[in-house]
Amino acid sequence: MPGPLRISGSLSIPETELSWRFSRSSGPGGQGVNTTDSRAELSFDLAATEALPPPLKARALERLAPRLTGGVLTIAASEFRSQLRNREAAETRLAQLLREAVAPPQKRRRPTKPSRGAVERRIAAKKHRSDLKRLRREI
């Protein structure tokens, strides 16, 4: 748990840039549900971070814009009954989200057209099918 949050091989976020909040989780949980603060909320100020290089930071800000509130990215985890597992789930989700946000854009597909042979085979198959159906009809 302690230590920087690993995003990829060379990228990591220092623990000082992450802030945690804990609250009571909703839903079933027996007697412990009203007494334990098992819901974990992890916040990361993406706009003010120094952990990401400027080009990656700009890419992440652009891609995660709908999820940001004032430049802060917040992840809430409450699927487990223990606070520790919810903390791990939130960290995993944040790392995955940032990994996808800083990933380089995919290569654009180069448009191609089918070869002449492929077009001829397709048309020949259509003619063959059409002939089969035509021969089944009553004369």
Coordinates of C-alpha atoms in Angstrom, one line a residue:
M1 CA 0.0 0.0 0.0
P2 CA 2.6 2.7 1.0
G3 CA 4.8 4.1 -1.7
P4 CA 4.2 5.6 -5.1
L5 CA 1.3 4.5 -7.3
R6 CA 2.8 2.7 -10.4
I7 CA 1.1 3.6 -13.7
S8 CA 3.5 2.1 -16.1
G9 CA 7.2 1.1 -16.2
S10 CA 8.5 4.6 -16.0
L11 CA 5.5 6.5 -14.7
S12 CA 4.5 6.7 -11.0
I13 CA 2.6 9.1 -8.8
P14 CA 4.0 9.9 -5.4
E15 CA 1.8 9.2 -2.5
T16 CA 1.8 12.8 -1.4
E17 CA -0.2 13.7 -4.5
L18 CA -3.0 11.3 -3.6
S19 CA -5.7 12.1 -1.0
W20 CA -8.0 9.6 0.6
R21 CA -11.4 10.0 2.2
F22 CA -13.4 7.2 3.9
S23 CA -17.1 7.0 4.6
R24 CA -19.7 4.4 5.4
S25 CA -20.6 2.2 2.5
S26 CA -24.2 1.8 1.5
G27 CA -26.1 -1.5 0.9
P28 CA -26.2 -4.7 2.8
G29 CA -23.3 -5.7 5.1
G30 CA -24.8 -6.9 8.4
Q31 CA -24.1 -5.3 11.7
G32 CA -20.8 -3.8 10.6
V33 CA -22.3 -1.7 7.8
N34 CA -23.2 1.2 10.2
T35 CA -19.9 1.2 12.1
T36 CA -17.1 0.8 9.6
D37 CA -15.9 3.4 7.2
S38 CA -15.2 0.9 4.4
R39 CA -16.0 3.1 1.3
A40 CA -12.7 4.6 -0.1
E41 CA -12.5 7.7 -2.2
L42 CA -9.2 8.5 -3.9
S43 CA -8.6 11.9 -5.3
F44 CA -5.8 13.0 -7.6
D45 CA -5.2 16.6 -8.7
L46 CA -4.4 16.0 -12.4
A47 CA -4.2 19.7 -13.3
A48 CA -1.6 20.4 -10.6
T49 CA 0.5 17.3 -10.7
E50 CA 4.2 17.4 -11.3
A51 CA 4.5 13.6 -11.7
L52 CA 3.5 13.5 -15.4
P53 CA 5.6 15.1 -18.2
P54 CA 3.7 18.1 -19.8
P55 CA 2.7 16.3 -23.0
L56 CA 1.3 13.3 -21.2
K57 CA -0.4 15.6 -18.7
A58 CA -2.1 17.6 -21.5
R59 CA -3.2 14.4 -23.2
A60 CA -4.7 13.0 -19.9
L61 CA -6.4 16.3 -19.1
E62 CA -8.0 16.3 -22.6
R63 CA -9.1 12.6 -22.5
L64 CA -10.4 12.7 -18.9
A65 CA -12.0 16.2 -19.1
P66 CA -15.6 14.8 -18.6
R67 CA -14.5 13.0 -15.4
L68 CA -12.6 15.9 -13.8
T69 CA -14.1 18.3 -11.3
G70 CA -11.9 21.4 -11.1
G71 CA -8.9 19.4 -12.4
V72 CA -9.3 16.7 -9.8
L73 CA -10.0 13.1 -10.6
T74 CA -11.9 11.2 -8.0
I75 CA -12.4 7.4 -7.8
A76 CA -14.8 5.8 -5.3
A77 CA -14.7 2.1 -4.4
S78 CA -17.2 0.5 -2.1
E79 CA -17.6 -3.0 -3.6
F80 CA -15.8 -4.8 -0.8
R81 CA -16.6 -5.0 2.9
S82 CA -13.0 -4.2 4.0
Q83 CA -11.5 -0.7 3.7
L84 CA -8.1 -2.2 2.7
R85 CA -9.6 -4.0 -0.4
N86 CA -11.6 -0.9 -1.4
R87 CA -8.3 1.1 -1.2
E88 CA -6.6 -1.4 -3.4
A89 CA -9.5 -1.4 -5.9
A90 CA -9.5 2.4 -6.1
E91 CA -5.7 2.5 -6.6
T92 CA -6.0 -0.1 -9.3
R93 CA -8.8 1.7 -11.1
L94 CA -6.9 5.1 -10.9
A95 CA -3.8 3.5 -12.4
Q96 CA -5.7 1.8 -15.2
L97 CA -7.6 5.1 -16.0
L98 CA -4.4 7.1 -16.1
R99 CA -2.6 4.4 -18.1
E100 CA -5.3 4.6 -20.8
A101 CA -5.4 8.4 -20.7
V102 CA -1.6 8.8 -21.3
A103 CA -1.3 6.1 -23.9
P104 CA -0.3 7.3 -27.4
P105 CA -3.1 7.7 -29.9
Q106 CA -3.8 4.7 -32.1
K107 CA -2.4 4.7 -35.6
R108 CA -5.0 5.8 -38.1
R109 CA -6.2 3.1 -40.5
R110 CA -5.1 3.6 -44.0
P111 CA -8.2 3.2 -46.2
T112 CA -7.9 0.5 -48.8
K113 CA -10.3 -0.9 -51.4
P114 CA -10.8 -4.6 -52.2
S115 CA -8.7 -6.1 -54.9
R116 CA -10.1 -6.8 -58.4
G117 CA -10.0 -10.6 -57.7
A118 CA -11.9 -10.2 -54.5
V119 CA -14.6 -8.1 -56.2
E120 CA -14.9 -10.7 -59.1
R121 CA -15.1 -13.6 -56.6
R122 CA -17.9 -11.8 -54.7
I123 CA -19.9 -11.1 -57.8
A124 CA -19.4 -14.7 -59.1
A125 CA -20.7 -16.1 -55.7
K126 CA -23.7 -13.8 -55.9
K127 CA -24.4 -14.9 -59.5
H128 CA -24.1 -18.6 -58.5
R129 CA -26.5 -18.1 -55.6
S130 CA -28.9 -16.2 -57.8
D131 CA -28.9 -19.0 -60.4
L132 CA -29.6 -21.7 -57.6
K133 CA -32.6 -19.7 -56.4
R134 CA -33.8 -19.1 -60.0
L135 CA -33.7 -22.8 -60.8
R136 CA -35.8 -23.6 -57.7
R137 CA -38.7 -21.5 -59.0
E138 CA -41.7 -22.9 -60.9
I139 CA -41.6 -22.3 -64.6

